[in-house]
Each structure stands twice: as structure tokens, then as C-alpha cells.
PDB file of C-alpha atoms in Angstrom:
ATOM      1  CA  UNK A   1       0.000   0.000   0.000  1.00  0.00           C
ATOM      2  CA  UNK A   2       2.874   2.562   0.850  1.00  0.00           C
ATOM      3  CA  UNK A   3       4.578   1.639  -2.638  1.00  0.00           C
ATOM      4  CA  UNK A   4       1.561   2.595  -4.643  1.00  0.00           C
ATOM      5  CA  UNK A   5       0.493   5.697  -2.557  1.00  0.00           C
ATOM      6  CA  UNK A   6       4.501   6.995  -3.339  1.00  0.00           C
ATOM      7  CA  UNK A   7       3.944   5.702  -6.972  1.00  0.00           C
ATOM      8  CA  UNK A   8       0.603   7.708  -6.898  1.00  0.00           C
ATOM      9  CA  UNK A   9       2.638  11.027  -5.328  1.00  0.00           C
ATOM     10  CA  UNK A  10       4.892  10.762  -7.754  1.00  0.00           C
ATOM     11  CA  UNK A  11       3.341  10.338 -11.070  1.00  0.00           C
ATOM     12  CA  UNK A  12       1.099  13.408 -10.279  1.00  0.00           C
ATOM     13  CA  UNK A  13       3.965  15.284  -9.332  1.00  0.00           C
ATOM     14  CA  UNK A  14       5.539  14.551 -12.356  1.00  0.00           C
ATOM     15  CA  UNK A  15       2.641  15.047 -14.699  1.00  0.00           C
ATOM     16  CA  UNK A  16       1.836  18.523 -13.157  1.00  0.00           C
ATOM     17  CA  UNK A  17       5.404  19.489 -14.665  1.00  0.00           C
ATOM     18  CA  UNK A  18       5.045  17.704 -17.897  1.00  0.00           C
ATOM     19  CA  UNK A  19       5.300  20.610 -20.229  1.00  0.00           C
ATOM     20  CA  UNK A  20       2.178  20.546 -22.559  1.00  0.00           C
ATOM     21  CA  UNK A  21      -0.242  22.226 -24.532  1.00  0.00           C
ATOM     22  CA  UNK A  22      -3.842  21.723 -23.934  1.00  0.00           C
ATOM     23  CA  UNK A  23      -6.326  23.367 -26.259  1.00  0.00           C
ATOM     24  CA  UNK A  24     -10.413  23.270 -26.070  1.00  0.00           C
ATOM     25  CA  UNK A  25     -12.192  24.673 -28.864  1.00  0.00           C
ATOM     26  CA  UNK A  26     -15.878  24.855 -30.267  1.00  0.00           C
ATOM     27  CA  UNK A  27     -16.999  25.602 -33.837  1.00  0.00           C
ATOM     28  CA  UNK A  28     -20.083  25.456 -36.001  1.00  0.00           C
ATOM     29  CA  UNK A  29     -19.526  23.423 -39.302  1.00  0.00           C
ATOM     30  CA  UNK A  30     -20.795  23.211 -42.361  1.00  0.00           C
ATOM     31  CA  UNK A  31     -20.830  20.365 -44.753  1.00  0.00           C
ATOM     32  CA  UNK A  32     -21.558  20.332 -48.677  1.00  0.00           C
ATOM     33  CA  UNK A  33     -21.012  16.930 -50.457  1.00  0.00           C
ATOM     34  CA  UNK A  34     -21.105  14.384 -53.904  1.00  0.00           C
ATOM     35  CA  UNK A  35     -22.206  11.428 -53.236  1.00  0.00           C
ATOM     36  CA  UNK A  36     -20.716   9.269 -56.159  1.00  0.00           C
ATOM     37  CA  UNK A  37     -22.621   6.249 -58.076  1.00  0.00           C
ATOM     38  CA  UNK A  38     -20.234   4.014 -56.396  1.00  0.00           C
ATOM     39  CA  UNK A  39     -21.415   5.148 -52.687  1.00  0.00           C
ATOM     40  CA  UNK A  40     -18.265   7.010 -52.216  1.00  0.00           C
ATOM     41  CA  UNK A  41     -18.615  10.398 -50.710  1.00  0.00           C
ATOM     42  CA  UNK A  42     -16.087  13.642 -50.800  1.00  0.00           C
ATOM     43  CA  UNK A  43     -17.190  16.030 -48.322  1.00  0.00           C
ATOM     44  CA  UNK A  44     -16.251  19.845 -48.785  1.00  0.00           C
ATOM     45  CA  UNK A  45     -15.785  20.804 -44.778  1.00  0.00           C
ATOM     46  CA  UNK A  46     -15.609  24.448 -43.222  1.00  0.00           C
ATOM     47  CA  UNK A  47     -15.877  25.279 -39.655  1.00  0.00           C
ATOM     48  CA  UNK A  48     -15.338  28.396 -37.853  1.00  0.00           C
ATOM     49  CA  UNK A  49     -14.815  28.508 -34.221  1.00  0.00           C
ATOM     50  CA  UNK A  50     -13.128  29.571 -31.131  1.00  0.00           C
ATOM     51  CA  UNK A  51     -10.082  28.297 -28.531  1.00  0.00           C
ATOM     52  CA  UNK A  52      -8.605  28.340 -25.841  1.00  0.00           C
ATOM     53  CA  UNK A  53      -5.457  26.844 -23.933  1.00  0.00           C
ATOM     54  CA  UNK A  54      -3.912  25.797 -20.523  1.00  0.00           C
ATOM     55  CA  UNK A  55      -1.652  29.242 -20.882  1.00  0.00           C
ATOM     56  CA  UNK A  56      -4.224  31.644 -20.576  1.00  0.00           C
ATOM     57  CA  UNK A  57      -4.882  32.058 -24.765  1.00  0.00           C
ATOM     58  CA  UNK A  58      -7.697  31.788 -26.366  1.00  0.00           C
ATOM     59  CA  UNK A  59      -8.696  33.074 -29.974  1.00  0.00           C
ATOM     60  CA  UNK A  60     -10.798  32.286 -32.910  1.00  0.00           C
ATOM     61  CA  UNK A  61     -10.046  29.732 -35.873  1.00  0.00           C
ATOM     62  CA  UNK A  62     -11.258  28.796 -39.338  1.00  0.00           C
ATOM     63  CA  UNK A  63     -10.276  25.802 -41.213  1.00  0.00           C
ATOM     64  CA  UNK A  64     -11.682  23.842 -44.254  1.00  0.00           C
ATOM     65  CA  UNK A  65     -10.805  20.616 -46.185  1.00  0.00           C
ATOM     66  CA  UNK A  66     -11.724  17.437 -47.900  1.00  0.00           C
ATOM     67  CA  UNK A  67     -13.449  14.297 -45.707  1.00  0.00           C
ATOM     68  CA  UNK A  68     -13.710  11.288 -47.774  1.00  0.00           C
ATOM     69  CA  UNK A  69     -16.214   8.492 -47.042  1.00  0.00           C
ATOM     70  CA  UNK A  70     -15.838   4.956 -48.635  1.00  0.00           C
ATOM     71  CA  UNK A  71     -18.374   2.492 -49.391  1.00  0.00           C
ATOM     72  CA  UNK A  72     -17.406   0.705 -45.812  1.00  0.00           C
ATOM     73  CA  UNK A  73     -18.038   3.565 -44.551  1.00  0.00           C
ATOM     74  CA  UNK A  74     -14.430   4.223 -43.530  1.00  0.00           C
ATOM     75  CA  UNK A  75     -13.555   8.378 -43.065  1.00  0.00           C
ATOM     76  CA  UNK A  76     -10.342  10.200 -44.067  1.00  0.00           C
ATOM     77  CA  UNK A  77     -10.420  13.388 -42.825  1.00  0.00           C
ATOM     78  CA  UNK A  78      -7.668  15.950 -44.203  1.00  0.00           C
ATOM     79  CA  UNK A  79      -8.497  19.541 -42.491  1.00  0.00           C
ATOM     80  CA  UNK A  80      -6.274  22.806 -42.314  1.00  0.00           C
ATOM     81  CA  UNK A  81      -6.903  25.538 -40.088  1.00  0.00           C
ATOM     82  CA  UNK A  82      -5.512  29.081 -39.577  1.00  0.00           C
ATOM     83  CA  UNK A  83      -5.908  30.035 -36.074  1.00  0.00           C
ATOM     84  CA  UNK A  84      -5.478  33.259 -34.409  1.00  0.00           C
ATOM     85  CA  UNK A  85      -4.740  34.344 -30.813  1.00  0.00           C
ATOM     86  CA  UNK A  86      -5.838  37.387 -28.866  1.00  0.00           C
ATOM     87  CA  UNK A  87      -2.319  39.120 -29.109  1.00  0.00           C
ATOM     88  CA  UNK A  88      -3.306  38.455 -33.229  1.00  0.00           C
ATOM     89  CA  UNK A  89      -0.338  35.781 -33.976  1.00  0.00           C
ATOM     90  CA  UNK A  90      -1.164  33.050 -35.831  1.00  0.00           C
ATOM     91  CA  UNK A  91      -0.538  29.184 -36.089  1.00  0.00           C
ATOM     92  CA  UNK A  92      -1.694  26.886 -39.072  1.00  0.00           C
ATOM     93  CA  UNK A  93      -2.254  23.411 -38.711  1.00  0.00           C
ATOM     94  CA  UNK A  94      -3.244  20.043 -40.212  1.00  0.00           C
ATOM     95  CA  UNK A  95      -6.094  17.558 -38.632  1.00  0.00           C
ATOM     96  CA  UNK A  96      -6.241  14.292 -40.100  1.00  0.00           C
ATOM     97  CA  UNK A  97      -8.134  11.437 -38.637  1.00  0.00           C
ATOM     98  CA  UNK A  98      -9.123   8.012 -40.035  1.00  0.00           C
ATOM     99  CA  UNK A  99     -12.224   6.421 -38.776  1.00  0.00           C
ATOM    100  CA  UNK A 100     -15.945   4.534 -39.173  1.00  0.00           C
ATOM    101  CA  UNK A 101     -17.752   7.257 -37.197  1.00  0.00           C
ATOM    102  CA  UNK A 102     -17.982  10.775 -38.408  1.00  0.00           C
ATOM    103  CA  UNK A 103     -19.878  12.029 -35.115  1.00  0.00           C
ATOM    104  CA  UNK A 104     -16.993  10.859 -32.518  1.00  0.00           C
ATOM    105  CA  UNK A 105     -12.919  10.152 -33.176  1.00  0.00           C
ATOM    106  CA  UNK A 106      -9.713  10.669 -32.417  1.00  0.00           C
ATOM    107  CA  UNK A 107      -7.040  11.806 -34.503  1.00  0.00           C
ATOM    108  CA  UNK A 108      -3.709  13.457 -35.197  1.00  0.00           C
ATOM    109  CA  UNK A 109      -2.723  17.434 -35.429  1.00  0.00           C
ATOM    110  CA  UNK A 110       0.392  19.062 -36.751  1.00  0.00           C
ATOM    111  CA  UNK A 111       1.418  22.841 -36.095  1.00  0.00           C
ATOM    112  CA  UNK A 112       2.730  23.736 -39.755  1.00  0.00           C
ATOM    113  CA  UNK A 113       3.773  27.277 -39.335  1.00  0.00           C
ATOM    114  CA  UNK A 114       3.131  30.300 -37.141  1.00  0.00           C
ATOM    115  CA  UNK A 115       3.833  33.802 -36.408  1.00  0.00           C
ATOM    116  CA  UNK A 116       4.963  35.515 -32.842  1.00  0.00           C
ATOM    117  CA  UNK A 117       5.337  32.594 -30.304  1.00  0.00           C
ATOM    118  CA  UNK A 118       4.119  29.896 -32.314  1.00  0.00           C
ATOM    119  CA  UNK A 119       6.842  29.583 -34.595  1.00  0.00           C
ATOM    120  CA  UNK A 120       8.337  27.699 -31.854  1.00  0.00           C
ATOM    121  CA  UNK A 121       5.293  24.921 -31.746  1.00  0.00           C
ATOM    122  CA  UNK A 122       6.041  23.925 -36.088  1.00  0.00           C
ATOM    123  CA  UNK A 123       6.532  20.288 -36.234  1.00  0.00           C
ATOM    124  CA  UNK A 124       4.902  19.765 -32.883  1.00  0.00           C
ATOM    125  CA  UNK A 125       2.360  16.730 -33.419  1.00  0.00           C
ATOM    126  CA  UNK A 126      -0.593  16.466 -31.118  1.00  0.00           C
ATOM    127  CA  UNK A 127      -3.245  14.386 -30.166  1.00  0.00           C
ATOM    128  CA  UNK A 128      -6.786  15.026 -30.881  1.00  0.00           C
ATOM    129  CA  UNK A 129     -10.371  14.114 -29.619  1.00  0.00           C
ATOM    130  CA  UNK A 130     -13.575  15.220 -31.191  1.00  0.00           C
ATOM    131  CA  UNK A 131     -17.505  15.179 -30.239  1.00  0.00           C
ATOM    132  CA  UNK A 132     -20.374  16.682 -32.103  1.00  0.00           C
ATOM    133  CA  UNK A 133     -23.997  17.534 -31.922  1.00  0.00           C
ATOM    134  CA  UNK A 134     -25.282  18.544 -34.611  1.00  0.00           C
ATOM    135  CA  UNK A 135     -23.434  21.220 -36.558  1.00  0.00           C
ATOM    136  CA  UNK A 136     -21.199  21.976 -33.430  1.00  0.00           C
ATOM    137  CA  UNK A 137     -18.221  19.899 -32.662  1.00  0.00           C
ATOM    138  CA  UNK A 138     -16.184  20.331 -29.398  1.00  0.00           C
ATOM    139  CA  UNK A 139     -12.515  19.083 -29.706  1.00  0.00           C
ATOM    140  CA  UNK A 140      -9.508  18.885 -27.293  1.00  0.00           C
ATOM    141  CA  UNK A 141      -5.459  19.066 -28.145  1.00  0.00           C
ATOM    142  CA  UNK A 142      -3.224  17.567 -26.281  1.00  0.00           C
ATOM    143  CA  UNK A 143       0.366  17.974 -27.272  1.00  0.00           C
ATOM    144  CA  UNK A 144       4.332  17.593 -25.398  1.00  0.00           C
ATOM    145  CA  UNK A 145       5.876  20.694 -25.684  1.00  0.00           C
ATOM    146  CA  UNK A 146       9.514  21.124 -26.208  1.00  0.00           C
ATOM    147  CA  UNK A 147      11.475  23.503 -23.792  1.00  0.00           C
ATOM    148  CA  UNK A 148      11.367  26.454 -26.197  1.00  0.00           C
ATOM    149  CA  UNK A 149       8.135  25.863 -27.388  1.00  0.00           C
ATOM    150  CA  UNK A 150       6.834  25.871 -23.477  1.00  0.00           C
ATOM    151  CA  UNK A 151       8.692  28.984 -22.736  1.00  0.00           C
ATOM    152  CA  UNK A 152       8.145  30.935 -25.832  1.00  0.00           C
ATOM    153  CA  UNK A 153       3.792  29.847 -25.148  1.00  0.00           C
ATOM    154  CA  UNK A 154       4.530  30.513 -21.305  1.00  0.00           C
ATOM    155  CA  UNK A 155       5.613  34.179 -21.678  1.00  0.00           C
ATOM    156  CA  UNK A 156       2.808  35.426 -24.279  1.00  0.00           C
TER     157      UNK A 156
END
């Protein structure tokens, strides 16, 4: 019992230094689509939105892309969005997410460039999970920051 309770102190302790970044957002989206003869579907996708993150941030975002449904049923989802913070920098990323559900999934973001601080996050990969109702989606990031990329986030 002692081992786990200092297994327990410790893995909190070293979580609550773990240097990450955690961002919430919420968008509306809107979907426009061909449905092919063959049951294959390409989705046009645009969502606007807005963040925020475990350093005090927060902003608004846009993105758009291409989902692609098969006749299994199986999604490819290949989304880029240009986000901006309340200091006005920018970051751009890439979603992509293979699944069988449109309405619930997990999936894999990349910063691809940015402006101010978040030049220091390009190349950072994160991962992502997404809910919606409706037309409104509500997604968490979680990503492992480097030390610059931390400090850089840290003091905007």
C-alpha cells in the first residue's frame, strides 16, 4: 500500500510538470457533399470557431478541407486551419483522422507554421479528440511541448 500511494505522489507530481499544450475549442460546421454512383462520398468541410489553452490564450479559428467516405463507410479526414490568438499571432495546422464514425474520433494534429510565439510549436504533433452535436463539434489538443516551445507559449 505505501509503494503505490509513493507511486501515486509521484506520477502526479511529475505530470503537473510535464510541459504541454492543452487546447479546447468549439466551432459550427458546415458540410456540402457528392455522393458518387459508387457510394463514395467527398465532403467539402468548413468550420469556424473559437479556442482556448492551458496558458491563458484563447482566440478564434477557421479551417476547411476534404473528408472522404468509402463504401465501408471508412472516413479520411484531411483539415487545415488558420488560427489566431488574442495578441493576433497566428498558427496553421493540419487535422487528419481516419475512422468509421464521423460524429466521434480521435485523430492526429500538426502545427505547420506560425507567427509571434508559435513559430516555436512547427513540427509539434498532437493528439486530438472530437464530439459533435449537430453542426457543433467540441474538440480537445493535447500535445508535449519542447522547452522552447513551453517557454516561448509561457511568456505570451
Amino acid at each position: 500500500m505505501r509503494n503505490l500511494i509513493v507511486f501515486i505522489v509521484i506520477f502526479f507530481a511529475y505530470s503537473s510538470f510535464a510541459k504541454e499544450l492543452i487546447v479546447t475549442s468549439h466551432s459550427t460546421n458546415t458540410i456540402d457533399k457528392f455522393t458518387l454512383p459508387s457510394g463514395i462520398t467527398y465532403s467539402n468541410f468548413t468550420n469556424t470557431g473559437t479556442w482556448t489553452d492551458n496558458f491563458g490564450n484563447y482566440g478564434t479559428f477557421r479551417c476547411f478541407g476534404l473528408v472522404k467516405t468509402d463504401k465501408s463507410g471508412e472516413i479520411e479526414l484531411d483539415i487545415v486551419c488558420e488560427n489566431s490568438d488574442k495578441k493576433s499571432f497566428k498558427n496553421w495546422i493540419i487535422l487528419k483522422r481516419s475512422s468509421t464514425q464521423f460524429e466521434t474520433g480521435v485523430g492526429v494534429t500538426e502545427y505547420i507554421d506560425g507567427t509571434g510565439p508559435w513559430k516555436e510549436v512547427i513540427g509539434t504533433k498532437c493528439n486530438y479528440a472530437v464530439n459533435y452535436l449537430g453542426n457543433v463539434s467540441f474538440t480537445i489538443d493535447k500535445c508535449k511541448l519542447s522547452e522552447k516551445a513551453y517557454n516561448a507559449l509561457s511568456k505570451h
